[in-house]
Tab-separated table of C-alpha atoms in Angstrom:
chain	number	residue	atom	x	y	z
A	9	MET	CA	-0.164	-0.082	-0.066
A	10	ARG	CA	1.326	3.561	-0.739
A	11	LEU	CA	0.307	5.423	2.437
A	12	ARG	CA	2.751	7.691	2.433
A	13	GLY	CA	0.949	11.374	1.711
A	14	PHE	CA	-2.272	10.270	2.917
A	15	ARG	CA	-2.973	12.853	6.293
A	16	ARG	CA	-3.603	10.599	9.854
A	17	SER	CA	-7.113	11.459	10.625
A	18	ARG	CA	-9.214	12.743	13.451
A	19	ASN	CA	-11.559	10.872	14.371
A	20	ILE	CA	-9.235	8.540	16.872
A	21	GLU	CA	-10.107	7.569	20.557
A	22	ASP	CA	-6.750	6.221	21.500
A	23	ARG	CA	-6.849	4.675	25.187
A	24	ARG	CA	-4.610	2.168	24.810
A	25	ARG	CA	-3.149	3.381	27.626
A	26	SER	CA	-6.325	3.188	29.929
A	27	GLY	CA	-6.307	0.437	32.306
A	28	GLY	CA	-9.467	-1.724	30.902
A	29	GLY	CA	-11.890	-2.535	33.433
A	30	GLY	CA	-14.159	-5.495	33.329
A	31	PHE	CA	-17.245	-5.385	31.392
A	32	LYS	CA	-20.508	-7.451	31.367
A	33	LEU	CA	-23.373	-7.945	28.013
A	34	GLY	CA	-26.371	-8.027	28.478
A	35	GLY	CA	-29.950	-5.573	27.512
A	36	VAL	CA	-29.159	-3.620	23.961
A	37	GLY	CA	-25.595	-4.115	23.559
A	38	LEU	CA	-25.713	-8.420	24.354
A	39	LEU	CA	-29.303	-7.852	20.995
A	40	ILE	CA	-26.660	-5.431	19.375
A	41	VAL	CA	-23.077	-7.753	19.577
A	42	LEU	CA	-25.615	-10.575	18.704
A	43	ALA	CA	-26.686	-8.446	15.259
A	44	ILE	CA	-23.850	-7.606	13.750
A	45	GLY	CA	-21.457	-9.946	14.864
A	46	TYR	CA	-17.549	-9.692	15.633
A	47	PHE	CA	-15.456	-9.035	12.452
A	48	ALA	CA	-13.510	-12.538	12.443
A	49	GLY	CA	-16.063	-14.802	12.847
A	50	ILE	CA	-14.160	-15.669	16.168
A	51	ASP	CA	-16.016	-17.427	18.879
A	52	VAL	CA	-17.149	-14.834	21.805
A	53	THR	CA	-19.063	-17.084	23.683
A	54	PRO	CA	-16.491	-16.025	26.776
A	55	LEU	CA	-17.169	-12.550	26.242
A	56	LEU	CA	-20.830	-13.062	26.502
A	57	GLN	CA	-20.522	-15.157	29.624
A	58	GLY	CA	-18.088	-12.661	31.315
A	59	GLY	CA	-19.152	-11.619	34.074
A	60	GLY	CA	-17.154	-8.526	34.775
A	61	GLY	CA	-15.018	-7.244	37.633
A	62	VAL	CA	-11.230	-8.164	36.170
A	63	GLN	CA	-9.170	-5.171	36.154
A	64	THR	CA	-5.888	-4.743	33.221
A	65	ALA	CA	-3.159	-2.564	34.066
A	66	PRO	CA	-2.374	0.382	30.867
A	67	ARG	CA	-0.220	-2.190	28.788
A	68	GLU	CA	3.483	-0.183	27.370
A	69	ILE	CA	2.820	1.116	23.555
A	70	SER	CA	5.730	-0.357	21.815
A	71	ALA	CA	7.178	1.076	19.041
A	72	GLU	CA	5.160	-1.870	16.713
A	73	ASP	CA	2.147	-0.871	18.554
A	74	GLU	CA	2.131	2.791	16.957
A	75	GLN	CA	2.917	2.256	13.941
A	76	ALA	CA	-0.216	0.380	13.785
A	77	ALA	CA	-2.087	3.208	15.674
A	78	GLU	CA	-0.058	5.428	12.265
A	79	PHE	CA	-1.302	2.733	10.054
A	80	THR	CA	-4.952	2.652	11.869
A	81	SER	CA	-5.070	6.353	11.269
A	82	ARG	CA	-4.298	6.649	7.642
A	83	VAL	CA	-6.528	3.327	6.371
A	84	LEU	CA	-9.447	5.694	8.483
A	85	ALA	CA	-8.720	8.596	6.677
A	86	THR	CA	-8.791	7.286	3.215
A	87	THR	CA	-12.164	6.042	4.167
A	88	GLU	CA	-13.390	10.102	4.712
A	89	GLU	CA	-12.047	11.044	1.585
A	90	VAL	CA	-14.000	7.966	0.034
A	91	TRP	CA	-17.036	7.831	1.544
A	92	GLU	CA	-17.208	11.622	1.435
A	93	GLN	CA	-16.946	11.154	-2.383
A	94	VAL	CA	-19.330	8.317	-2.900
A	95	PHE	CA	-22.167	9.561	-0.729
A	96	ALA	CA	-22.298	13.064	-3.204
A	97	ARG	CA	-21.910	11.453	-6.402
A	98	GLN	CA	-23.802	7.850	-5.839
A	99	LEU	CA	-26.874	8.762	-2.970
A	100	GLY	CA	-27.549	12.779	-2.355
A	101	GLU	CA	-26.623	12.482	0.816
A	102	ASP	CA	-23.735	14.048	3.467
A	103	TYR	CA	-21.480	11.100	5.078
A	104	ALA	CA	-20.271	11.829	8.544
A	105	PRO	CA	-17.645	9.738	9.412
A	106	PRO	CA	-17.415	7.557	12.616
A	107	VAL	CA	-14.377	7.537	15.562
A	108	LEU	CA	-12.235	4.860	15.398
A	109	VAL	CA	-11.458	3.618	19.663
A	110	LEU	CA	-8.503	2.149	19.531
A	111	TYR	CA	-7.628	0.159	22.738
A	112	SER	CA	-5.650	-2.267	24.541
A	113	GLY	CA	-6.678	-5.498	25.902
A	114	VAL	CA	-10.090	-4.538	26.514
A	115	THR	CA	-12.890	-1.931	26.838
A	116	GLN	CA	-16.305	-0.512	27.111
A	117	SER	CA	-19.270	0.379	24.858
A	118	PRO	CA	-22.686	1.137	24.622
A	119	CYS	CA	-22.788	-2.330	22.903
A	120	GLY	CA	-21.237	-4.458	26.239
A	121	GLY	CA	-18.115	-5.303	26.599
A	122	ALA	CA	-14.604	-6.091	24.093
A	123	SER	CA	-12.132	-8.123	24.005
A	124	GLY	CA	-9.278	-7.694	21.617
A	125	ALA	CA	-9.527	-11.056	21.276
A	126	THR	CA	-13.075	-10.990	20.230
A	127	GLY	CA	-11.724	-8.973	16.969
A	128	PRO	CA	-12.708	-5.621	15.909
A	129	PHE	CA	-16.421	-4.743	15.751
A	130	TYR	CA	-18.882	-1.103	15.154
A	131	CYS	CA	-21.029	-0.336	17.373
A	132	PRO	CA	-23.974	1.833	15.977
A	133	ALA	CA	-24.745	3.175	19.566
A	134	ASP	CA	-21.985	5.542	19.117
A	135	ARG	CA	-21.238	4.922	15.389
A	136	LYS	CA	-18.083	4.339	17.176
A	137	ALA	CA	-15.344	1.545	15.734
A	138	TYR	CA	-13.808	-0.234	18.131
A	139	LEU	CA	-10.060	-1.976	17.422
A	140	ASP	CA	-7.024	-3.584	18.937
A	141	THR	CA	-4.336	-3.349	17.288
A	142	GLU	CA	-2.973	-6.387	18.096
A	143	PHE	CA	-5.546	-8.131	15.947
A	144	PHE	CA	-3.056	-7.158	13.519
A	145	GLY	CA	-0.983	-10.164	14.494
A	146	THR	CA	-3.595	-12.589	15.122
A	147	LEU	CA	-5.192	-12.024	11.181
A	148	SER	CA	-1.424	-12.566	10.190
A	149	ARG	CA	-0.170	-15.201	12.505
A	150	LYS	CA	-3.023	-16.971	13.194
A	151	LEU	CA	-5.636	-16.796	10.810
A	152	GLY	CA	-3.275	-16.005	7.337
A	153	ALA	CA	-4.605	-13.493	5.731
A	154	LYS	CA	-1.177	-11.447	5.815
A	155	GLY	CA	0.357	-8.099	4.592
A	156	ASP	CA	-0.844	-4.584	5.320
A	157	PHE	CA	-4.095	-4.046	2.766
A	158	ALA	CA	-5.411	-6.889	4.756
A	159	ALA	CA	-5.080	-5.374	8.305
A	160	ALA	CA	-6.745	-2.438	5.713
A	161	TYR	CA	-9.760	-4.407	4.839
A	162	VAL	CA	-10.698	-5.137	8.272
A	163	ILE	CA	-10.444	-1.413	8.748
A	164	ALA	CA	-12.559	-0.618	5.293
A	165	HIS	CA	-15.611	-3.046	7.163
A	166	GLU	CA	-15.754	-1.605	10.247
A	167	VAL	CA	-16.308	1.682	8.659
A	168	ALA	CA	-18.624	-0.146	5.899
A	169	HIS	CA	-20.891	-1.454	9.206
A	170	HIS	CA	-20.702	2.757	10.548
A	171	VAL	CA	-21.859	3.904	5.849
A	172	GLN	CA	-24.927	0.481	6.548
A	173	ASN	CA	-25.874	2.075	10.124
A	174	GLN	CA	-25.931	5.429	8.053
A	175	LEU	CA	-28.300	4.304	5.200
A	176	GLY	CA	-30.570	3.144	8.481
A	177	ILE	CA	-28.952	-0.219	6.702
A	178	LEU	CA	-27.992	-2.060	10.362
A	179	PRO	CA	-31.524	-0.703	12.449
A	180	GLN	CA	-33.862	-2.032	10.350
A	181	VAL	CA	-32.165	-5.631	10.246
A	182	ASN	CA	-31.668	-5.711	14.138
A	183	ARG	CA	-35.127	-4.884	14.293
A	184	ALA	CA	-36.094	-7.687	11.839
A	185	ARG	CA	-33.367	-10.056	13.357
A	186	GLN	CA	-35.329	-9.824	16.787
A	187	GLN	CA	-38.517	-10.858	15.532
A	188	ALA	CA	-36.524	-13.640	13.552
A	189	SER	CA	-35.923	-17.129	14.015
A	190	GLN	CA	-32.447	-18.032	15.253
A	191	ALA	CA	-31.502	-19.527	12.062
A	192	GLU	CA	-33.094	-16.784	10.039
A	193	ALA	CA	-31.810	-14.216	12.402
A	194	ASN	CA	-28.437	-15.472	11.274
A	195	ARG	CA	-28.984	-15.748	7.246
A	196	LEU	CA	-29.958	-12.047	8.168
A	197	THR	CA	-26.265	-11.104	9.831
A	198	VAL	CA	-24.339	-13.689	6.237
A	199	ARG	CA	-26.092	-10.574	4.533
A	200	LEU	CA	-25.517	-7.579	5.792
A	201	GLU	CA	-21.669	-8.721	6.697
A	202	LEU	CA	-21.363	-9.731	2.761
A	203	GLN	CA	-22.839	-6.390	1.976
A	204	ALA	CA	-20.207	-4.532	4.715
A	205	ASP	CA	-17.827	-6.964	2.320
A	206	CYS	CA	-19.112	-5.923	-0.660
A	207	LEU	CA	-18.993	-1.678	0.341
A	208	SER	CA	-15.075	-2.294	1.159
A	209	GLY	CA	-14.701	-3.321	-2.106
A	210	VAL	CA	-16.426	-0.398	-3.070
A	211	TRP	CA	-13.606	1.606	-0.720
A	212	ALA	CA	-10.659	0.012	-2.353
A	213	ARG	CA	-11.656	0.920	-6.160
A	214	SER	CA	-12.450	4.355	-4.956
A	215	VAL	CA	-9.138	4.723	-3.272
A	216	GLU	CA	-6.909	6.674	-5.691
A	217	GLY	CA	-2.913	5.781	-5.495
A	218	LEU	CA	-3.227	3.610	-2.319
A	219	LEU	CA	-2.792	0.055	-3.961
A	220	GLU	CA	0.085	-2.219	-5.229
A	221	PRO	CA	0.813	-4.858	-6.647
A	222	GLY	CA	-0.666	-8.053	-4.263
A	223	ASP	CA	-3.027	-5.517	-2.420
A	224	LEU	CA	-6.064	-7.156	-3.801
A	225	GLU	CA	-4.878	-10.200	-3.291
A	226	GLU	CA	-4.334	-9.961	-0.151
A	227	ALA	CA	-7.584	-8.000	0.847
A	228	LEU	CA	-9.059	-11.521	-1.413
A	229	ASN	CA	-7.489	-14.115	0.997
A	230	ALA	CA	-8.210	-12.279	3.845
A	231	ALA	CA	-11.998	-12.799	2.404
A	232	ARG	CA	-11.096	-16.258	2.023
A	233	ARG	CA	-9.452	-16.710	5.588
A	234	ILE	CA	-12.488	-15.311	7.862
A	235	GLY	CA	-15.041	-17.353	5.783
A	236	ASP	CA	-17.694	-19.365	8.916
A	237	ASP	CA	-16.750	-22.863	6.359
A	238	HIS	CA	-12.508	-21.691	6.910
A	239	LEU	CA	-13.148	-21.143	10.810
A	240	GLN	CA	-15.513	-23.952	11.597
A	241	LYS	CA	-13.376	-26.214	9.720
A	242	ARG	CA	-9.782	-24.901	10.930
A	243	ALA	CA	-11.259	-25.289	14.446
A	244	GLY	CA	-11.784	-29.231	14.106
A	245	ARG	CA	-15.358	-28.768	12.864
A	246	VAL	CA	-17.745	-30.374	10.325
A	247	PRO	CA	-18.940	-27.057	8.471
A	248	GLN	CA	-22.937	-26.076	9.372
A	249	PRO	CA	-24.194	-23.549	6.946
A	250	HIS	CA	-27.243	-22.509	9.287
A	251	THR	CA	-24.493	-21.018	12.292
A	252	PHE	CA	-23.170	-18.680	9.662
A	253	THR	CA	-22.964	-15.421	10.252
A	254	HIS	CA	-20.297	-14.262	7.580
A	255	GLY	CA	-20.111	-15.935	4.977
A	256	THR	CA	-18.600	-18.811	2.560
A	257	SER	CA	-14.694	-17.845	2.010
A	258	GLU	CA	-16.169	-18.422	-1.928
A	259	GLN	CA	-19.009	-15.375	-0.877
A	260	ARG	CA	-16.945	-13.158	1.329
A	261	SER	CA	-14.054	-12.823	-1.256
A	262	ARG	CA	-17.128	-13.202	-4.433
A	263	TRP	CA	-18.826	-9.687	-2.531
A	264	PHE	CA	-16.233	-7.664	-1.785
A	265	ALA	CA	-14.625	-8.808	-5.643
A	266	THR	CA	-17.547	-7.451	-6.910
A	267	GLY	CA	-17.562	-3.847	-4.540
A	268	TYR	CA	-14.078	-4.173	-6.334
A	269	GLU	CA	-15.079	-4.802	-9.379
A	270	SER	CA	-18.116	-1.877	-9.738
A	271	GLY	CA	-17.579	0.301	-7.513
A	272	ASP	CA	-20.653	1.543	-6.973
A	273	VAL	CA	-23.302	0.916	-3.795
A	274	ARG	CA	-26.036	-0.154	-5.905
A	275	SER	CA	-24.053	-3.260	-6.396
A	276	CYS	CA	-24.061	-4.070	-2.672
A	277	ASP	CA	-27.573	-4.806	-2.241
A	278	THR	CA	-27.098	-8.473	-0.913
A	279	PHE	CA	-30.147	-8.235	0.350
A	280	ALA	CA	-32.265	-8.383	-3.131
A	281	ALA	CA	-29.603	-11.167	-4.529
A	282	ASP	CA	-30.764	-14.493	-5.293
A	283	ARG	CA	-27.970	-15.534	-5.032
A	284	LEU	CA	-25.341	-15.001	-1.858
């Protein structure tokens, strides 16, 4: 990626030097977390069962952490520029960018608590995305999604959830989920996540001067590595489609490619698609 020359975003809230408190999910927060899922499809059961009360000391910020924070800030700035233009040209609307919270270990949000082990997430209640930059290492070393553009895709995906929220899609899906069976709620969430993948592709297509050779393949590989079927196989389980909440590897990479090839938000209507 050619990030040199791109500005840093001002919409960063840095909590990394603050100790994290215990957390407990419940009520609306629980519904939201279940509705939108966490980016990587990692099992959030420990988080949902957490009882709170544990305090963690502030983590010393390493040079690697600082580099990751700067990287995140610059990538976030590219999403701000892209979506401001896309909203104006394609939707005739103004774009209000989200704040991205950097944290270390654990933090709290109106959607409940978060742990770095569960991956990045977007909270529609405060319109903020949450990211422990150590997740980039997890993405590369444990999930096999290497490269700076794979990490950028993580950020773009969470910003895509903010785009869905601003367009009214996210609250509509949340309402539908509350009235649906678990299997149907999962199917709705899959469509939501695949749409976010597609919107991430629109972002990638629209950033001028960002991509280098191999970047697109890094993003497609990341999408494949975090497919529900791949993650369940990796965990030694037979894939169970009715439990999927993010889509298969093939679906995730194909919808990202759809957004990238078209550059058009209208191509990302996964809710009207007969074939996911």
